[in-house]
Amino acid sequence: MKNLVGICVLLLGFQTNLVQAQSSRLNAFWFDINPRYSFNQKLEMRGDVAYRIIPEEDLQSVIIRPVLAWFPSSIFNFRFGVGYFYTDSDQTFNDKELRGHQAMNIRWPQIVGIEFAHRFQVEERFIYDDSRELYDFVSRGRYRLRVSSPDFGIFGSQRKFYGTSSLEFLVNFNPTDVLAVDYQDRLTLGLGYRWTTRFRVEFHYQSHGSRFNFSDGFSVNENIWRWRFFYRINELE
């Protein structure tokens, strides 16, 4: 657990350096439900249904995103998904987005119980801005490094808690007329609890640094307070 805390501090310091030129800070609240169904040992249907809100901008988003996951080995897997994003705000913008993605995940290495995981992802974003009546296509790349702890107990409780942290970079591959943000970095610090073998819950604090395509440096830093609920529908014998 001490190793994970040390890694979290390093990630926090690195991400803080990236967003040191920020000029504003927003608070957002994210909630998502993540079901999971296994067809066999190598194929699963996953996904999430999510609701996001930024009170300062009166902004709300609803997301539906099914994902097909293929596990050719215990070390790496591939995921293919498509999502629908609906965003509404009286102050900023309203848009509808259809987003496809392809991802490769590598779970390596594992050191004294601390697991490292890498995700390489490419996205195809088809966006319609209602307020300006604009269509656009954006291709984006993402890399995420995630670190997870072994299960542990708190104040003598059962070993059902675990820690997680990650640092992710998101970069647009092409210019866009609809989206103002062309680069982001995201730091996540989280605590999870396993209620049963099928159900677990996580609480995350995330710090998002964003660079706008019409100004120099980073312009916005967001505090994200996120609740995630995971449920495995079936267990294979």
mmCIF file of C-alpha atoms in Angstrom:
data_model
loop_
_atom_site.group_PDB
_atom_site.id
_atom_site.type_symbol
_atom_site.label_atom_id
_atom_site.label_comp_id
_atom_site.label_asym_id
_atom_site.label_seq_id
_atom_site.Cartn_x
_atom_site.Cartn_y
_atom_site.Cartn_z
ATOM 1 C CA MET A 1 0.000 0.000 0.000
ATOM 2 C CA LYS A 2 2.905 2.361 0.745
ATOM 3 C CA ASN A 3 4.267 1.772 -2.754
ATOM 4 C CA LEU A 4 0.925 2.744 -4.292
ATOM 5 C CA VAL A 5 0.780 5.923 -2.221
ATOM 6 C CA GLY A 6 4.247 6.866 -3.415
ATOM 7 C CA ILE A 7 3.301 6.296 -7.045
ATOM 8 C CA CYS A 8 0.141 8.398 -6.605
ATOM 9 C CA VAL A 9 2.215 11.277 -5.216
ATOM 10 C CA LEU A 10 4.576 11.104 -8.205
ATOM 11 C CA LEU A 11 1.672 11.084 -10.668
ATOM 12 C CA LEU A 12 0.040 14.009 -8.885
ATOM 13 C CA GLY A 13 3.242 16.031 -9.037
ATOM 14 C CA PHE A 14 3.732 15.254 -12.735
ATOM 15 C CA GLN A 15 0.179 16.172 -13.644
ATOM 16 C CA THR A 16 0.354 19.347 -11.562
ATOM 17 C CA ASN A 17 3.365 20.474 -13.592
ATOM 18 C CA LEU A 18 1.458 19.903 -16.811
ATOM 19 C CA VAL A 19 -1.425 22.173 -15.817
ATOM 20 C CA GLN A 20 0.539 24.894 -14.045
ATOM 21 C CA ALA A 21 -0.548 27.479 -16.661
ATOM 22 C CA GLN A 22 -4.242 26.916 -15.964
ATOM 23 C CA SER A 23 -6.484 29.971 -15.661
ATOM 24 C CA SER A 24 -9.714 28.496 -14.281
ATOM 25 C CA ARG A 25 -11.026 25.491 -12.340
ATOM 26 C CA LEU A 26 -14.382 23.732 -12.603
ATOM 27 C CA ASN A 27 -16.045 20.995 -10.560
ATOM 28 C CA ALA A 28 -17.878 18.109 -12.230
ATOM 29 C CA PHE A 29 -19.701 15.037 -10.923
ATOM 30 C CA TRP A 30 -19.735 11.761 -12.868
ATOM 31 C CA PHE A 31 -21.816 8.656 -12.164
ATOM 32 C CA ASP A 32 -21.629 5.438 -14.177
ATOM 33 C CA ILE A 33 -22.902 1.861 -14.076
ATOM 34 C CA ASN A 34 -20.665 -0.774 -15.695
ATOM 35 C CA PRO A 35 -22.287 -4.171 -16.367
ATOM 36 C CA ARG A 36 -20.254 -7.128 -17.623
ATOM 37 C CA TYR A 37 -21.430 -10.363 -19.286
ATOM 38 C CA SER A 38 -19.113 -13.272 -20.198
ATOM 39 C CA PHE A 39 -19.892 -15.403 -23.256
ATOM 40 C CA ASN A 40 -16.876 -17.637 -22.587
ATOM 41 C CA GLN A 41 -13.351 -17.374 -21.169
ATOM 42 C CA LYS A 42 -12.163 -15.139 -24.031
ATOM 43 C CA LEU A 43 -15.161 -13.008 -24.996
ATOM 44 C CA GLU A 44 -17.162 -10.513 -22.936
ATOM 45 C CA MET A 45 -19.727 -7.780 -23.438
ATOM 46 C CA ARG A 46 -19.031 -4.735 -21.280
ATOM 47 C CA GLY A 47 -19.904 -1.074 -21.312
ATOM 48 C CA ASP A 48 -21.279 1.761 -19.261
ATOM 49 C CA VAL A 49 -24.314 3.989 -18.816
ATOM 50 C CA ALA A 50 -23.260 7.347 -17.403
ATOM 51 C CA TYR A 51 -24.520 10.727 -16.248
ATOM 52 C CA ARG A 52 -22.211 13.760 -15.903
ATOM 53 C CA ILE A 53 -22.880 17.266 -14.647
ATOM 54 C CA ILE A 54 -20.923 20.539 -14.339
ATOM 55 C CA PRO A 55 -23.051 22.816 -12.096
ATOM 56 C CA GLU A 56 -21.082 26.020 -12.849
ATOM 57 C CA GLU A 57 -21.918 25.729 -16.550
ATOM 58 C CA ASP A 58 -25.362 24.157 -16.143
ATOM 59 C CA LEU A 59 -24.001 21.328 -18.313
ATOM 60 C CA GLN A 60 -25.290 17.748 -18.332
ATOM 61 C CA SER A 61 -24.242 14.696 -20.335
ATOM 62 C CA VAL A 62 -25.791 11.266 -20.804
ATOM 63 C CA ILE A 63 -23.680 8.423 -22.211
ATOM 64 C CA ILE A 64 -24.445 4.899 -23.440
ATOM 65 C CA ARG A 65 -21.376 2.897 -24.497
ATOM 66 C CA PRO A 66 -21.397 -0.895 -25.162
ATOM 67 C CA VAL A 67 -17.999 -2.602 -25.570
ATOM 68 C CA LEU A 68 -16.963 -6.031 -26.859
ATOM 69 C CA ALA A 69 -13.804 -7.357 -25.154
ATOM 70 C CA TRP A 70 -11.583 -10.183 -26.436
ATOM 71 C CA PHE A 71 -8.993 -11.837 -24.149
ATOM 72 C CA PRO A 72 -6.472 -13.868 -26.178
ATOM 73 C CA SER A 73 -4.207 -14.082 -23.093
ATOM 74 C CA SER A 74 -4.110 -13.113 -19.419
ATOM 75 C CA ILE A 75 -1.626 -10.304 -20.160
ATOM 76 C CA PHE A 76 -3.314 -8.401 -22.985
ATOM 77 C CA ASN A 77 -6.778 -7.922 -24.463
ATOM 78 C CA PHE A 78 -8.558 -5.944 -27.178
ATOM 79 C CA ARG A 79 -11.756 -3.913 -26.931
ATOM 80 C CA PHE A 80 -14.095 -2.547 -29.580
ATOM 81 C CA GLY A 81 -16.876 -0.157 -28.661
ATOM 82 C CA VAL A 82 -19.299 2.479 -29.838
ATOM 83 C CA GLY A 83 -20.898 5.153 -27.692
ATOM 84 C CA TYR A 84 -23.621 7.784 -27.889
ATOM 85 C CA PHE A 85 -22.957 11.053 -26.013
ATOM 86 C CA TYR A 86 -25.643 13.700 -25.529
ATOM 87 C CA THR A 87 -24.559 16.995 -23.934
ATOM 88 C CA ASP A 88 -26.872 19.861 -23.012
ATOM 89 C CA SER A 89 -26.061 23.282 -21.562
ATOM 90 C CA ASP A 90 -27.816 26.643 -21.443
ATOM 91 C CA GLN A 91 -24.472 28.444 -21.142
ATOM 92 C CA THR A 92 -21.979 26.710 -23.429
ATOM 93 C CA PHE A 93 -23.026 24.221 -26.108
ATOM 94 C CA ASN A 94 -25.352 21.362 -27.020
ATOM 95 C CA ASP A 95 -24.052 18.459 -29.025
ATOM 96 C CA LYS A 96 -24.671 14.865 -30.007
ATOM 97 C CA GLU A 97 -21.768 12.519 -30.590
ATOM 98 C CA LEU A 98 -21.370 9.010 -31.971
ATOM 99 C CA ARG A 99 -17.970 7.675 -30.907
ATOM 100 C CA GLY A 100 -16.275 4.463 -31.941
ATOM 101 C CA HIS A 101 -13.099 3.183 -30.310
ATOM 102 C CA GLN A 102 -10.537 0.398 -30.528
ATOM 103 C CA ALA A 103 -8.219 -0.330 -27.612
ATOM 104 C CA MET A 104 -5.378 -2.656 -26.623
ATOM 105 C CA ASN A 105 -4.797 -3.249 -22.907
ATOM 106 C CA ILE A 106 -1.619 -4.715 -21.447
ATOM 107 C CA ARG A 107 -1.440 -5.788 -17.794
ATOM 108 C CA TRP A 108 2.282 -5.796 -17.029
ATOM 109 C CA PRO A 109 4.315 -5.851 -14.882
ATOM 110 C CA GLN A 110 3.216 -6.865 -11.390
ATOM 111 C CA ILE A 111 5.670 -5.910 -8.638
ATOM 112 C CA VAL A 112 5.123 -6.940 -4.985
ATOM 113 C CA GLY A 113 1.388 -7.104 -5.631
ATOM 114 C CA ILE A 114 1.211 -3.731 -7.402
ATOM 115 C CA GLU A 115 -0.271 -4.198 -10.898
ATOM 116 C CA PHE A 116 0.584 -1.902 -13.808
ATOM 117 C CA ALA A 117 -1.768 -1.687 -16.790
ATOM 118 C CA HIS A 118 -1.372 0.177 -20.095
ATOM 119 C CA ARG A 119 -4.175 1.162 -22.466
ATOM 120 C CA PHE A 120 -3.620 2.336 -26.042
ATOM 121 C CA GLN A 121 -6.830 3.609 -27.641
ATOM 122 C CA VAL A 122 -7.933 5.245 -30.884
ATOM 123 C CA GLU A 123 -11.313 6.992 -31.225
ATOM 124 C CA GLU A 124 -13.447 8.157 -34.142
ATOM 125 C CA ARG A 125 -15.766 10.972 -33.045
ATOM 126 C CA PHE A 126 -18.712 12.091 -35.190
ATOM 127 C CA ILE A 127 -20.115 15.263 -33.608
ATOM 128 C CA TYR A 128 -23.080 17.495 -34.298
ATOM 129 C CA ASP A 129 -23.251 20.868 -32.518
ATOM 130 C CA ASP A 130 -26.932 21.867 -32.201
ATOM 131 C CA SER A 131 -26.266 25.447 -31.152
ATOM 132 C CA ARG A 132 -24.138 26.241 -34.222
ATOM 133 C CA GLU A 133 -25.572 23.579 -36.568
ATOM 134 C CA LEU A 134 -22.106 22.201 -37.315
ATOM 135 C CA TYR A 135 -20.983 18.658 -38.136
ATOM 136 C CA ASP A 136 -17.424 17.534 -37.541
ATOM 137 C CA PHE A 137 -15.201 14.445 -37.385
ATOM 138 C CA VAL A 138 -12.308 14.128 -34.937
ATOM 139 C CA SER A 139 -9.846 11.269 -34.548
ATOM 140 C CA ARG A 140 -8.201 11.030 -31.134
ATOM 141 C CA GLY A 141 -5.476 8.938 -29.528
ATOM 142 C CA ARG A 142 -5.265 8.030 -25.848
ATOM 143 C CA TYR A 143 -2.651 6.398 -23.628
ATOM 144 C CA ARG A 144 -3.343 5.516 -19.991
ATOM 145 C CA LEU A 145 -1.039 4.099 -17.328
ATOM 146 C CA ARG A 146 -2.965 2.624 -14.393
ATOM 147 C CA VAL A 147 -1.569 1.296 -11.103
ATOM 148 C CA SER A 148 -3.641 -0.910 -8.770
ATOM 149 C CA SER A 149 -2.920 -2.191 -5.281
ATOM 150 C CA PRO A 150 -3.647 -5.600 -3.754
ATOM 151 C CA ASP A 151 -6.795 -5.857 -1.644
ATOM 152 C CA PHE A 152 -6.425 -4.564 1.921
ATOM 153 C CA GLY A 153 -8.481 -3.952 5.057
ATOM 154 C CA ILE A 154 -9.126 -0.725 6.961
ATOM 155 C CA PHE A 155 -9.164 -0.641 10.784
ATOM 156 C CA GLY A 156 -9.159 -4.431 10.960
ATOM 157 C CA SER A 157 -11.907 -4.965 8.371
ATOM 158 C CA GLN A 158 -11.866 -7.696 5.744
ATOM 159 C CA ARG A 159 -9.475 -7.272 2.825
ATOM 160 C CA LYS A 160 -12.068 -5.885 0.417
ATOM 161 C CA PHE A 161 -10.613 -2.449 -0.281
ATOM 162 C CA TYR A 162 -8.140 -1.631 -3.046
ATOM 163 C CA GLY A 163 -6.471 1.488 -4.389
ATOM 164 C CA THR A 164 -6.091 2.626 -7.969
ATOM 165 C CA SER A 165 -4.427 5.548 -9.726
ATOM 166 C CA SER A 166 -3.824 6.451 -13.349
ATOM 167 C CA LEU A 167 -2.412 9.083 -15.657
ATOM 168 C CA GLU A 168 -3.871 9.466 -19.160
ATOM 169 C CA PHE A 169 -2.995 11.613 -22.177
ATOM 170 C CA LEU A 170 -5.532 12.445 -24.934
ATOM 171 C CA VAL A 171 -4.471 14.068 -28.230
ATOM 172 C CA ASN A 172 -6.520 15.002 -31.310
ATOM 173 C CA PHE A 173 -5.043 13.781 -34.595
ATOM 174 C CA ASN A 174 -6.777 16.384 -36.749
ATOM 175 C CA PRO A 175 -8.023 19.989 -36.331
ATOM 176 C CA THR A 176 -11.679 20.556 -35.482
ATOM 177 C CA ASP A 177 -14.189 23.395 -35.783
ATOM 178 C CA VAL A 178 -16.574 22.041 -33.145
ATOM 179 C CA LEU A 179 -14.311 21.100 -30.233
ATOM 180 C CA ALA A 180 -12.249 23.756 -28.472
ATOM 181 C CA VAL A 181 -9.995 21.258 -26.635
ATOM 182 C CA ASP A 182 -7.205 19.608 -28.618
ATOM 183 C CA TYR A 183 -5.236 18.013 -25.748
ATOM 184 C CA GLN A 184 -5.954 16.729 -22.241
ATOM 185 C CA ASP A 185 -4.162 14.974 -19.429
ATOM 186 C CA ARG A 186 -6.112 13.213 -16.706
ATOM 187 C CA LEU A 187 -4.948 12.159 -13.269
ATOM 188 C CA THR A 188 -7.115 9.709 -11.300
ATOM 189 C CA LEU A 189 -6.830 8.681 -7.653
ATOM 190 C CA GLY A 190 -9.391 6.125 -6.506
ATOM 191 C CA LEU A 191 -10.521 3.792 -3.753
ATOM 192 C CA GLY A 192 -12.538 0.647 -4.444
ATOM 193 C CA TYR A 193 -14.546 -1.787 -2.362
ATOM 194 C CA ARG A 194 -15.617 -5.341 -3.328
ATOM 195 C CA TRP A 195 -19.101 -5.950 -1.923
ATOM 196 C CA THR A 196 -19.348 -9.426 -3.447
ATOM 197 C CA THR A 197 -17.533 -11.447 -6.104
ATOM 198 C CA ARG A 198 -19.874 -9.870 -8.664
ATOM 199 C CA PHE A 199 -20.373 -6.326 -7.401
ATOM 200 C CA ARG A 200 -17.846 -3.613 -6.569
ATOM 201 C CA VAL A 201 -17.880 0.159 -6.274
ATOM 202 C CA GLU A 202 -15.163 2.790 -6.788
ATOM 203 C CA PHE A 203 -14.878 6.449 -5.838
ATOM 204 C CA HIS A 204 -12.473 8.555 -7.916
ATOM 205 C CA TYR A 205 -11.013 12.003 -7.708
ATOM 206 C CA GLN A 206 -9.841 13.108 -11.151
ATOM 207 C CA SER A 207 -7.954 16.212 -12.224
ATOM 208 C CA HIS A 208 -8.292 17.081 -15.927
ATOM 209 C CA GLY A 209 -5.989 19.601 -17.571
ATOM 210 C CA SER A 210 -7.150 20.889 -20.983
ATOM 211 C CA ARG A 211 -5.424 22.914 -23.675
ATOM 212 C CA PHE A 212 -7.598 24.959 -26.008
ATOM 213 C CA ASN A 213 -6.821 25.139 -29.718
ATOM 214 C CA PHE A 214 -7.262 28.924 -29.765
ATOM 215 C CA SER A 215 -4.832 29.826 -26.957
ATOM 216 C CA ASP A 216 -1.382 28.941 -25.658
ATOM 217 C CA GLY A 217 -0.873 26.539 -22.782
ATOM 218 C CA PHE A 218 -3.515 24.974 -20.555
ATOM 219 C CA SER A 219 -6.656 27.005 -19.984
ATOM 220 C CA VAL A 220 -8.934 24.880 -17.793
ATOM 221 C CA ASN A 221 -8.422 22.429 -14.970
ATOM 222 C CA GLU A 222 -11.407 20.351 -13.848
ATOM 223 C CA ASN A 223 -12.003 18.565 -10.562
ATOM 224 C CA ILE A 224 -13.996 15.406 -11.301
ATOM 225 C CA TRP A 225 -15.754 13.573 -8.461
ATOM 226 C CA ARG A 226 -16.745 10.184 -9.847
ATOM 227 C CA TRP A 227 -18.749 7.229 -8.553
ATOM 228 C CA ARG A 228 -18.444 3.958 -10.496
ATOM 229 C CA PHE A 229 -20.542 0.807 -9.990
ATOM 230 C CA PHE A 230 -19.405 -2.504 -11.524
ATOM 231 C CA TYR A 231 -21.598 -5.580 -11.799
ATOM 232 C CA ARG A 232 -20.728 -8.968 -13.293
ATOM 233 C CA ILE A 233 -23.993 -10.456 -14.590
ATOM 234 C CA ASN A 234 -22.782 -14.055 -14.759
ATOM 235 C CA GLU A 235 -19.874 -16.215 -13.638
ATOM 236 C CA LEU A 236 -18.473 -18.991 -15.803
ATOM 237 C CA GLU A 237 -18.032 -22.405 -14.234
#
